[in-house]
CSV table of C-alpha atoms in Angstrom, one decimal:
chain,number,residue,atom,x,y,z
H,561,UNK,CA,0.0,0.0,0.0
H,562,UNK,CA,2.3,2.7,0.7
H,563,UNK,CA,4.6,1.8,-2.6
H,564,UNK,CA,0.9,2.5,-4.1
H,565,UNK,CA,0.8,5.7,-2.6
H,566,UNK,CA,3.9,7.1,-3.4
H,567,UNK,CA,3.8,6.0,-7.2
H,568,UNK,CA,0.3,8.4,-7.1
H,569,UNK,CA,2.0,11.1,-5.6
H,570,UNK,CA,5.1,10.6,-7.7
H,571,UNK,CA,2.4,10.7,-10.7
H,572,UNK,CA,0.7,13.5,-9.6
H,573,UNK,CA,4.1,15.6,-9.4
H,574,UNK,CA,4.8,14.8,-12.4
H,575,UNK,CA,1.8,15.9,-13.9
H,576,UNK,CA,1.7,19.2,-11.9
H,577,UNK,CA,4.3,20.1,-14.5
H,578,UNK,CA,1.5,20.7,-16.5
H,579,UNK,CA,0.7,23.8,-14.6
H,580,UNK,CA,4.2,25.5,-16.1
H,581,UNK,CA,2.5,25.5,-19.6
H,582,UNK,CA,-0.9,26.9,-18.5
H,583,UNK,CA,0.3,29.9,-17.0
H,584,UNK,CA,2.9,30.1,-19.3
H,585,UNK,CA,-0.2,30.3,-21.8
H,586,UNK,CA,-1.7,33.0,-19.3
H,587,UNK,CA,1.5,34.8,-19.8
H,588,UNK,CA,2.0,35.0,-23.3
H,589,UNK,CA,-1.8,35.9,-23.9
H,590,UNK,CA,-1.4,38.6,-21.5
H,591,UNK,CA,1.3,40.0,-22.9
H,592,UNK,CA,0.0,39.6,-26.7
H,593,UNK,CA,-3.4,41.5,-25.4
H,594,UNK,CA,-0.9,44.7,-25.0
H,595,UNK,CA,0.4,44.9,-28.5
H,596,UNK,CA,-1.6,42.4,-30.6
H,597,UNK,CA,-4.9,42.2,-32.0
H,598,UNK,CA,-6.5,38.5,-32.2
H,599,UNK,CA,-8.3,37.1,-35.3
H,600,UNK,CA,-9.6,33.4,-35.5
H,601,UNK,CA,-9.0,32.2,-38.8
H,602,UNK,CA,-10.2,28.8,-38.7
H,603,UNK,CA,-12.8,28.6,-35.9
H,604,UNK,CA,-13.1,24.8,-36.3
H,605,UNK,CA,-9.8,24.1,-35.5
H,606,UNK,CA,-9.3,26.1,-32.7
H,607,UNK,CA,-12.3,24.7,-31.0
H,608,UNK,CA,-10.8,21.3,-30.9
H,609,UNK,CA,-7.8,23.1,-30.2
H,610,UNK,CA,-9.3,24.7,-27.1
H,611,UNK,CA,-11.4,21.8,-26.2
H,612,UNK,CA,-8.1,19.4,-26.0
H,613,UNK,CA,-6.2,22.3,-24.2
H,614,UNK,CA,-9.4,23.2,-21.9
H,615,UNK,CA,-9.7,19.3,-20.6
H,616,UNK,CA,-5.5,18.8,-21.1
H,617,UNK,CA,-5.3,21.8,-18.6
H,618,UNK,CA,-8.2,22.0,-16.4
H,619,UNK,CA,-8.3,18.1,-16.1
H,620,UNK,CA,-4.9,17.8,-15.3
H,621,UNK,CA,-4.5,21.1,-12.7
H,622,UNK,CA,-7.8,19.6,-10.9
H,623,UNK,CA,-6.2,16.1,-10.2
H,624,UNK,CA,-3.1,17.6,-8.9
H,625,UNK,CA,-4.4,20.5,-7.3
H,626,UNK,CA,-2.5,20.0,-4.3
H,627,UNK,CA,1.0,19.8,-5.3
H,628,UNK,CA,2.6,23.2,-4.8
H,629,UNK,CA,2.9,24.2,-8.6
H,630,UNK,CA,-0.2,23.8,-9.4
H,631,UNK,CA,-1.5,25.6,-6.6
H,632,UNK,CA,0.9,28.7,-7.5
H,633,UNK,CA,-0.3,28.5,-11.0
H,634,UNK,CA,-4.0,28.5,-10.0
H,635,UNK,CA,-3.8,31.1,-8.0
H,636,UNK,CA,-2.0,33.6,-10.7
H,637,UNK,CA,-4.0,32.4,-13.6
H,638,UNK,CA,-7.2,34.7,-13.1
H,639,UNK,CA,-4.3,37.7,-12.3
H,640,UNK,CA,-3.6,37.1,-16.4
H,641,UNK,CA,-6.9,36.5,-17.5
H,642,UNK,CA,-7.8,40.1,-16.5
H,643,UNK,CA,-6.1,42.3,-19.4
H,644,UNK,CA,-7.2,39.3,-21.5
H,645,UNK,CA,-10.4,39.5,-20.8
H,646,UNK,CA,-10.4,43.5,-21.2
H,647,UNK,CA,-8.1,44.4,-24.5
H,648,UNK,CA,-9.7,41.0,-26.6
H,649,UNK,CA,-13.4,41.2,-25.5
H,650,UNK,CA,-15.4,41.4,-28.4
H,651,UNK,CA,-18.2,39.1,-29.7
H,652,UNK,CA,-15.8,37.4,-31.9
H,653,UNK,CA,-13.6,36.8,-29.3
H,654,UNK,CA,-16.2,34.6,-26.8
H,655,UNK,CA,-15.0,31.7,-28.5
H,656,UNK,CA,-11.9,32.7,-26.8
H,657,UNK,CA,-12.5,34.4,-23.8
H,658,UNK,CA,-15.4,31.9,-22.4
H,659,UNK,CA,-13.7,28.8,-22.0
H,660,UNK,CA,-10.3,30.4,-20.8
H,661,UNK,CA,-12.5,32.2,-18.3
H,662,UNK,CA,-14.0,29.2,-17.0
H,663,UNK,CA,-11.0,26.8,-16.8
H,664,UNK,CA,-9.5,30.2,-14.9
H,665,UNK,CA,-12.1,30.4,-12.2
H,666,UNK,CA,-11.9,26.2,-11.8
H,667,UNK,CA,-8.5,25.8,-11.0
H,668,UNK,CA,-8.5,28.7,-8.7
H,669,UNK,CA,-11.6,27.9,-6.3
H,670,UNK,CA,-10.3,24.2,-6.6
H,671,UNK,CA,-6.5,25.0,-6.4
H,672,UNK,CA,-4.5,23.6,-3.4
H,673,UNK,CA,-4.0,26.6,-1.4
H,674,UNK,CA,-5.9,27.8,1.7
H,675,UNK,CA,-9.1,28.7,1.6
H,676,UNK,CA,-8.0,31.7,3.9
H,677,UNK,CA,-6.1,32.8,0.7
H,678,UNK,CA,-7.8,32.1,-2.1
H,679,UNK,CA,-10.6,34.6,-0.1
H,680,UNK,CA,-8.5,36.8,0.2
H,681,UNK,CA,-7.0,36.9,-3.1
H,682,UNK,CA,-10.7,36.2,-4.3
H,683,UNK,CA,-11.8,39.4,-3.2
H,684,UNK,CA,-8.7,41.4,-4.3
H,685,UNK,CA,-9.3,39.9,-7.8
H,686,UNK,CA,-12.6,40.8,-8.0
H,687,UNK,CA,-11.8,44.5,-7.0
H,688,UNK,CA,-9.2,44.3,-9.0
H,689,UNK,CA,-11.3,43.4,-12.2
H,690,UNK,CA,-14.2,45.6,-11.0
H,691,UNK,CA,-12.0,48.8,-11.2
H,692,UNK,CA,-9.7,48.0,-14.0
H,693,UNK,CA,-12.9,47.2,-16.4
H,694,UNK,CA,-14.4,50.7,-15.4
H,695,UNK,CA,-11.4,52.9,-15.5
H,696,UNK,CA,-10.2,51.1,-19.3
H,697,UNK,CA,-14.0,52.0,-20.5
H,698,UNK,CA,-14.3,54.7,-19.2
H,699,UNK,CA,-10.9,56.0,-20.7
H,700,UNK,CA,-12.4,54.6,-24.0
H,701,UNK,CA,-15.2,57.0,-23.5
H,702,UNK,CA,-13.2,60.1,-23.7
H,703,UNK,CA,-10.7,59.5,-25.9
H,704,UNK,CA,-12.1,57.6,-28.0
H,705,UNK,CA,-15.5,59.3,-28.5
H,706,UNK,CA,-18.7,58.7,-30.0
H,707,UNK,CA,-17.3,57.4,-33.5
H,708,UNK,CA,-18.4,54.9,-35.8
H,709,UNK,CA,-15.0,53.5,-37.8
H,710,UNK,CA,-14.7,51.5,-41.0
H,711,UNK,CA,-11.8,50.5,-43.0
H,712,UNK,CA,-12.8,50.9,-46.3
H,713,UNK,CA,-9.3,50.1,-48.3
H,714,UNK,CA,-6.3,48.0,-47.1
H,715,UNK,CA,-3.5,46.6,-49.5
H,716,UNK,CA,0.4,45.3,-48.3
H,717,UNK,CA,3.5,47.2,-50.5
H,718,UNK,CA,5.1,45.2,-52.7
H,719,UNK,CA,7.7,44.0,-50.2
H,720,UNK,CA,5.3,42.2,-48.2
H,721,UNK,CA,6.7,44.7,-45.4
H,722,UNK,CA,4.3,46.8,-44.7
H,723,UNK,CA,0.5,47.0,-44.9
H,724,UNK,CA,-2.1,50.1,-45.1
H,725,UNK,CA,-5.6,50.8,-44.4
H,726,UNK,CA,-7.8,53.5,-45.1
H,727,UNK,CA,-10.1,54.3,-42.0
H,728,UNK,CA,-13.5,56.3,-42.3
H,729,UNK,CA,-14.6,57.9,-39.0
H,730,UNK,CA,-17.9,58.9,-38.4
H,731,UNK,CA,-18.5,61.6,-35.8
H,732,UNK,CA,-20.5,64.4,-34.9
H,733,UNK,CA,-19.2,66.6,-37.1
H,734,UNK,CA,-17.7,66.0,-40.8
H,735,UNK,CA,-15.7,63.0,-39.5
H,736,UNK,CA,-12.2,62.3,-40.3
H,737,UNK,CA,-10.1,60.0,-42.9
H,738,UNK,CA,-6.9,58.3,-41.8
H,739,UNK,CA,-4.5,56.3,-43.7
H,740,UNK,CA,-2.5,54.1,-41.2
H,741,UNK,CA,0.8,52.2,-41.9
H,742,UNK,CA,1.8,49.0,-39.6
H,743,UNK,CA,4.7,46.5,-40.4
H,744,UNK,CA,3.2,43.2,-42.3
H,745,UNK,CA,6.7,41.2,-40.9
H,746,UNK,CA,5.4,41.0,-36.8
H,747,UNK,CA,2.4,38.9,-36.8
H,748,UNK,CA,2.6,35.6,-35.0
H,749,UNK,CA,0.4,33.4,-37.2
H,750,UNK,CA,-0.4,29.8,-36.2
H,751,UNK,CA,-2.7,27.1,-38.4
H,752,UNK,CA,-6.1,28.6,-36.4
H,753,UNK,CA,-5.2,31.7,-35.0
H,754,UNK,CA,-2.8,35.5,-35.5
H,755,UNK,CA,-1.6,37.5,-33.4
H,756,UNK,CA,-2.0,41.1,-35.5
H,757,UNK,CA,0.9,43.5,-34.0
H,758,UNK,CA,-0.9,46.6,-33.7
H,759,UNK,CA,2.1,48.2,-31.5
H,760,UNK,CA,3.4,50.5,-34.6
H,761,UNK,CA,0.7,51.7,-35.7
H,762,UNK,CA,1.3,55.3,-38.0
H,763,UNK,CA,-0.8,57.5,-39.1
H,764,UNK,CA,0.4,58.9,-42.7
H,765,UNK,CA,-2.6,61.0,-43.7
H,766,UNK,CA,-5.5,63.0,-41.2
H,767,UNK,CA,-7.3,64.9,-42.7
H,768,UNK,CA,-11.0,66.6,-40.9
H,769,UNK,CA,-13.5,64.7,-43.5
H,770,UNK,CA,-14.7,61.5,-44.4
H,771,UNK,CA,-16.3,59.1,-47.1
H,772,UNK,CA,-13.6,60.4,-49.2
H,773,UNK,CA,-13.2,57.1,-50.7
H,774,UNK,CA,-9.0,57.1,-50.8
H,775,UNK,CA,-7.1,54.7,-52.7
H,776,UNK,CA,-3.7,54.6,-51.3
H,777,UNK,CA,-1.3,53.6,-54.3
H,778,UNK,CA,1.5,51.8,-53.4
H,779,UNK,CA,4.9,51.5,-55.8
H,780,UNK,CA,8.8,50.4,-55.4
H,781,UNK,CA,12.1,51.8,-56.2
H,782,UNK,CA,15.9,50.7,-55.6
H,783,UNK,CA,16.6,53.9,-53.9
H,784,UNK,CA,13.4,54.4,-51.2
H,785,UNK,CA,12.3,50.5,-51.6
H,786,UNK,CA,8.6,51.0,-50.9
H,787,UNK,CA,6.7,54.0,-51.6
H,788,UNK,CA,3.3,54.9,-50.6
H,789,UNK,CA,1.2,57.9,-52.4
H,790,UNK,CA,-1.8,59.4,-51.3
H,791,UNK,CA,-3.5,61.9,-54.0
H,792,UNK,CA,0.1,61.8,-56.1
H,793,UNK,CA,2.0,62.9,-52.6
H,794,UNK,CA,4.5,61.0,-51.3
H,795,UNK,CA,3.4,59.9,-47.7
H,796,UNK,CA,6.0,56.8,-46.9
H,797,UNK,CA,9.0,55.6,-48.1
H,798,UNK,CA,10.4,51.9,-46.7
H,799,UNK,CA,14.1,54.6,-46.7
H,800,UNK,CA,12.1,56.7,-43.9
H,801,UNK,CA,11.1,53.5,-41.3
H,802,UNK,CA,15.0,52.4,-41.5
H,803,UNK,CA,16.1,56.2,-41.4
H,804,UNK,CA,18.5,56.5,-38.3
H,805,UNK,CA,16.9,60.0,-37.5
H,806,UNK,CA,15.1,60.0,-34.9
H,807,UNK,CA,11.9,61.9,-36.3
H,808,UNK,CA,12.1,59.2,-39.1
H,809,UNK,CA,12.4,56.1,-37.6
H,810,UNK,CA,8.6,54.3,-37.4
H,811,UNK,CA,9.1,51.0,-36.1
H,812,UNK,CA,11.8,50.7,-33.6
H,813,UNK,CA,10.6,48.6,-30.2
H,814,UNK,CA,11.3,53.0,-28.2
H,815,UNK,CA,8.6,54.0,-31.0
H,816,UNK,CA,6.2,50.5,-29.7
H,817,UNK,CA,2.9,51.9,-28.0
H,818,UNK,CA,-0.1,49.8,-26.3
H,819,UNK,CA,-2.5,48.9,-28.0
H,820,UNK,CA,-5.0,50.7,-26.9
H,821,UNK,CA,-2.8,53.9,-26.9
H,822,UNK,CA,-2.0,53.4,-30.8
């Protein structure tokens, strides 16, 4: 009997290990919330993904919810869910948010650790999320505005490199048209899902009025690489993101922003 009971434990320790790549999941998707926008591309897929991963995970954590690592992970999990849950909730994104949310709350009521702690930390979490959702949407409010925005053009240069879209806003007043330039080389793309890095965001043309209907034309040259024109001007040049000068230089991680700040 007691060989018995320490092959379990040895077996549940093991499997604890587990825990590592859950929260090293909660990590990355916290992290990715700050800089990336998400977009299922094969919504299939990644519910048998999340399905395998949901029961692979939860499952696992709930069995060996006692041994110390999984306990620590449990406990941090919903800490990571929260800018998750915040910067990717849309109505597309349920399919994501949902289950993650659920297997979140599981292995933290049912985690190993006191139920001293987990009340306390319960309560700070729920504070925590309480306060955070109210002061991001309430930020969104007045900075954002009351505005209605469509992209009504995007096209990539002819490097691949870079990608532009052509964003109608709709306000109060005669509205406004922006073209915006991002890099097309820092997406994370897996078979189901990419991560669209929205942290270099530029704005090449603002101008007060919309349903202008631009087309941005996009060309090449050996000497500025790619070009982008907007009503014949010159408004980027691939020579201008790689120009050392500071006022020049787009996409450089000093010139990142948040997401949300972009």
């Amino acid at each position: 009997m007691p060989e018995n009971i320490n092959i379990k434990l040895l077996v549940k320790r093991i499997l604890s290990l587990l825990s590592i790549g859950y929260i090293g999941l909660m990590i990355f998707l916290a992290y990715s919330s700050l800089y990336y926008d998400i977009k299922i591309t094969n919504k299939t897929s990644f519910v048998i993904l999340e399905i395998f991963l949901g029961l692979l995970f939860g499952g696992t954590m709930l069995y060996t919810r006692k041994q110390i690592l999984t306990s620590i992970a449990g406990i941090f999990g919903l800490l990571f869910y929260l800018p998750v849950v915040i910067l990717y909730y849309s109505k597309e994104n349920l399919i994501l948010l949902i289950p993650l949310g659920i297997v979140s709350v599981l292995v933290f009521f049912f985690s190993g650790a006191g139920e001293g702690l987990k009340t306390i930390l319960g309560t700070i979490y729920l504070l925590l999320y309480i306060i955070c959702i109210l002061v991001y949407y309430l930020y969104i409010s007045i900075f954002a505005g009351s505005t209605v925005d469509v992209i009504t053009h995007e096209s990539i240069s002819p490097s691949q490199n870079y990608r532009c879209y052509v964003l109608d806003i709709t306000d109060t007043s005669e509205g406004t048209t922006k073209v915006i330039i991002e890099p097309n080389y820092g997406d994370i793309v897996y078979s189901n899902i990419t991560f669209e890095e929205k942290g270099y965001k530029r704005v090449v043309y603002n101008i007060r009025k919309n349903n202008l209907n631009l087309i941005p034309e996009w060309s090449t040259s050996e000497k500025d690489g790619d070009i982008l024109k907007i009503n014949g001007e010159i408004r980027f040049r691939h020579t201008d993101a790689i120009n050392e000068g500071e006022a020049y230089r787009y996409f450089t991680p000093d010139k990142r922003k948040l997401r949300f700040l972009n």
